[in-house]
PDB file of C-alpha atoms in Angstrom:
ATOM      1  CA  MET A   1       0.000   0.000   0.000  1.00 42.00           C
ATOM      2  CA  SER A   2       1.806   3.097  -1.194  1.00 42.00           C
ATOM      3  CA  GLU A   3      -0.734   5.613   0.009  1.00 61.00           C
ATOM      4  CA  GLN A   4      -2.429   5.463   3.395  1.00 68.00           C
ATOM      5  CA  ALA A   5      -6.191   5.421   3.699  1.00 81.00           C
ATOM      6  CA  PRO A   6      -7.555   8.758   4.968  1.00 79.00           C
ATOM      7  CA  ALA A   7      -8.561   7.374   8.370  1.00 85.00           C
ATOM      8  CA  VAL A   8      -5.164   5.743   8.877  1.00 86.00           C
ATOM      9  CA  GLU A   9      -3.455   8.957   7.867  1.00 87.00           C
ATOM     10  CA  GLN A  10      -5.514  10.855  10.456  1.00 89.00           C
ATOM     11  CA  LEU A  11      -4.850   8.143  13.016  1.00 88.00           C
ATOM     12  CA  SER A  12      -1.112   8.387  12.398  1.00 88.00           C
ATOM     13  CA  SER A  13      -1.154  12.132  12.938  1.00 90.00           C
ATOM     14  CA  LEU A  14      -2.817  11.901  16.360  1.00 90.00           C
ATOM     15  CA  PRO A  15      -0.941  11.527  19.638  1.00 90.00           C
ATOM     16  CA  ARG A  16      -0.752   7.829  20.551  1.00 86.00           C
ATOM     17  CA  SER A  17      -2.977   8.430  23.576  1.00 88.00           C
ATOM     18  CA  GLU A  18      -5.871   9.523  21.325  1.00 91.00           C
ATOM     19  CA  ARG A  19      -5.670   6.815  18.667  1.00 90.00           C
ATOM     20  CA  SER A  20      -7.848   4.146  20.284  1.00 91.00           C
ATOM     21  CA  GLU A  21     -10.682   6.596  20.807  1.00 93.00           C
ATOM     22  CA  PHE A  22     -10.396   7.830  17.217  1.00 93.00           C
ATOM     23  CA  LEU A  23     -10.450   4.250  15.877  1.00 94.00           C
ATOM     24  CA  GLU A  24     -13.562   3.575  17.930  1.00 93.00           C
ATOM     25  CA  SER A  25     -15.229   6.683  16.492  1.00 92.00           C
ATOM     26  CA  ILE A  26     -14.472   5.510  12.934  1.00 93.00           C
ATOM     27  CA  VAL A  27     -16.004   2.090  13.558  1.00 93.00           C
ATOM     28  CA  VAL A  28     -19.064   3.519  15.313  1.00 92.00           C
ATOM     29  CA  ALA A  29     -19.599   6.048  12.518  1.00 91.00           C
ATOM     30  CA  GLU A  30     -19.644   3.297   9.872  1.00 92.00           C
ATOM     31  CA  PHE A  31     -22.163   1.218  11.818  1.00 91.00           C
ATOM     32  CA  LYS A  32     -24.353   4.254  12.479  1.00 89.00           C
ATOM     33  CA  ASP A  33     -24.261   5.266   8.808  1.00 90.00           C
ATOM     34  CA  VAL A  34     -25.431   1.816   7.736  1.00 88.00           C
ATOM     35  CA  LEU A  35     -28.288   1.961  10.258  1.00 85.00           C
ATOM     36  CA  LEU A  36     -29.092   5.552   9.211  1.00 82.00           C
ATOM     37  CA  MET A  37     -28.630   6.734  12.792  1.00 79.00           C
ATOM     38  CA  GLY A  38     -28.101  10.387  13.612  1.00 75.00           C
ATOM     39  CA  GLY A  39     -24.690  11.576  14.742  1.00 71.00           C
ATOM     40  CA  ASP A  40     -25.894  12.354  18.249  1.00 79.00           C
ATOM     41  CA  GLU A  41     -27.556   8.968  18.840  1.00 79.00           C
ATOM     42  CA  MET A  42     -25.705   6.620  21.173  1.00 85.00           C
ATOM     43  CA  PHE A  43     -24.563   3.301  19.743  1.00 83.00           C
ATOM     44  CA  PRO A  44     -24.375   0.430  22.257  1.00 85.00           C
ATOM     45  CA  MET A  45     -20.773  -0.783  22.298  1.00 86.00           C
ATOM     46  CA  ASP A  46     -21.395  -4.095  24.019  1.00 88.00           C
ATOM     47  CA  GLN A  47     -24.498  -5.363  22.202  1.00 90.00           C
ATOM     48  CA  SER A  48     -24.372  -7.865  19.379  1.00 91.00           C
ATOM     49  CA  TYR A  49     -24.850  -6.413  15.886  1.00 87.00           C
ATOM     50  CA  PHE A  50     -27.678  -8.880  15.315  1.00 87.00           C
ATOM     51  CA  SER A  51     -29.549  -7.757  18.431  1.00 89.00           C
ATOM     52  CA  LEU A  52     -29.330  -4.213  17.040  1.00 85.00           C
ATOM     53  CA  GLY A  53     -31.041  -5.264  13.836  1.00 85.00           C
ATOM     54  CA  PHE A  54     -28.075  -5.948  11.557  1.00 88.00           C
ATOM     55  CA  THR A  55     -28.371  -8.635   8.925  1.00 90.00           C
ATOM     56  CA  SER A  56     -25.478 -10.479   7.325  1.00 89.00           C
ATOM     57  CA  LEU A  57     -25.821  -8.205   4.304  1.00 92.00           C
ATOM     58  CA  ARG A  58     -25.569  -5.058   6.438  1.00 92.00           C
ATOM     59  CA  ILE A  59     -22.551  -6.448   8.273  1.00 92.00           C
ATOM     60  CA  MET A  60     -20.855  -7.043   4.922  1.00 93.00           C
ATOM     61  CA  GLU A  61     -21.623  -3.436   4.007  1.00 94.00           C
ATOM     62  CA  VAL A  62     -19.911  -2.259   7.195  1.00 94.00           C
ATOM     63  CA  LYS A  63     -16.957  -4.558   6.453  1.00 94.00           C
ATOM     64  CA  THR A  64     -16.527  -3.000   3.007  1.00 95.00           C
ATOM     65  CA  ARG A  65     -16.751   0.509   4.424  1.00 94.00           C
ATOM     66  CA  LEU A  66     -14.185  -0.245   7.131  1.00 94.00           C
ATOM     67  CA  GLU A  67     -11.815  -1.777   4.600  1.00 94.00           C
ATOM     68  CA  LYS A  68     -12.008   1.378   2.525  1.00 92.00           C
ATOM     69  CA  ALA A  69     -11.621   3.690   5.520  1.00 91.00           C
ATOM     70  CA  LEU A  70      -8.715   1.737   7.007  1.00 92.00           C
ATOM     71  CA  GLY A  71      -7.061   0.655   3.768  1.00 90.00           C
ATOM     72  CA  CYS A  72      -6.989  -3.023   4.683  1.00 90.00           C
ATOM     73  CA  VAL A  73      -8.695  -6.299   3.907  1.00 92.00           C
ATOM     74  CA  LEU A  74     -10.748  -7.810   6.713  1.00 93.00           C
ATOM     75  CA  SER A  75     -11.728 -11.441   6.837  1.00 90.00           C
ATOM     76  CA  THR A  76     -15.469 -11.902   6.649  1.00 85.00           C
ATOM     77  CA  THR A  77     -15.344 -13.968   9.806  1.00 90.00           C
ATOM     78  CA  VAL A  78     -13.851 -11.076  11.787  1.00 89.00           C
ATOM     79  CA  LEU A  79     -17.157  -9.280  12.126  1.00 86.00           C
ATOM     80  CA  PHE A  80     -18.957 -12.484  13.038  1.00 85.00           C
ATOM     81  CA  ASN A  81     -16.261 -13.568  15.523  1.00 87.00           C
ATOM     82  CA  SER A  82     -16.161 -10.068  17.044  1.00 85.00           C
ATOM     83  CA  PRO A  83     -19.920  -9.426  17.182  1.00 89.00           C
ATOM     84  CA  THR A  84     -19.833  -6.166  19.153  1.00 91.00           C
ATOM     85  CA  ILE A  85     -18.258  -2.799  18.434  1.00 90.00           C
ATOM     86  CA  GLU A  86     -16.163  -3.183  21.559  1.00 91.00           C
ATOM     87  CA  LYS A  87     -14.677  -6.507  20.391  1.00 92.00           C
ATOM     88  CA  LEU A  88     -14.240  -5.325  16.806  1.00 93.00           C
ATOM     89  CA  VAL A  89     -12.328  -2.210  17.868  1.00 92.00           C
ATOM     90  CA  GLU A  90     -10.154  -4.372  20.102  1.00 92.00           C
ATOM     91  CA  TYR A  91      -9.429  -6.719  17.189  1.00 93.00           C
ATOM     92  CA  LEU A  92      -8.613  -3.853  14.827  1.00 93.00           C
ATOM     93  CA  ALA A  93      -6.296  -2.246  17.375  1.00 92.00           C
ATOM     94  CA  ASP A  94      -4.510  -5.490  18.260  1.00 92.00           C
ATOM     95  CA  GLU A  95      -4.347  -7.220  14.887  1.00 91.00           C
ATOM     96  CA  VAL A  96      -4.839  -4.764  12.020  1.00 91.00           C
ATOM     97  CA  LEU A  97      -3.424  -1.490  13.311  1.00 89.00           C
ATOM     98  CA  ALA A  98      -1.115  -2.790  16.048  1.00 88.00           C
ATOM     99  CA  ASP A  99       1.752  -0.589  14.882  1.00 86.00           C
ATOM    100  CA  LEU A 100      -0.396   2.547  15.343  1.00 83.00           C
ATOM    101  CA  ILE A 101      -2.447   1.823  18.463  1.00 80.00           C
ATOM    102  CA  PRO A 102      -0.703   1.728  21.850  1.00 68.00           C
TER     103      PRO A 102
END
């Protein structure tokens, strides 16, 4: 990857102490966009996507959006094995963006 994805570029420019929170905001924003939620609506971090009304198709839409935002390829199983925002952010920080997230 010769050019960083916009979100990763922004992430890289932040102090290390702010990167986890920024990553979380990216993930939440993608889920909220797919559900057509307003920016000020709270998104439950610890509830399963399916209990929030997501279908497999919608989860794949989020996966595609996150791949574009983060400039990476995510395994389809990642979103099913990490079925909450909290677990997905943890996975992304530990496995995908480990060199950027403290």
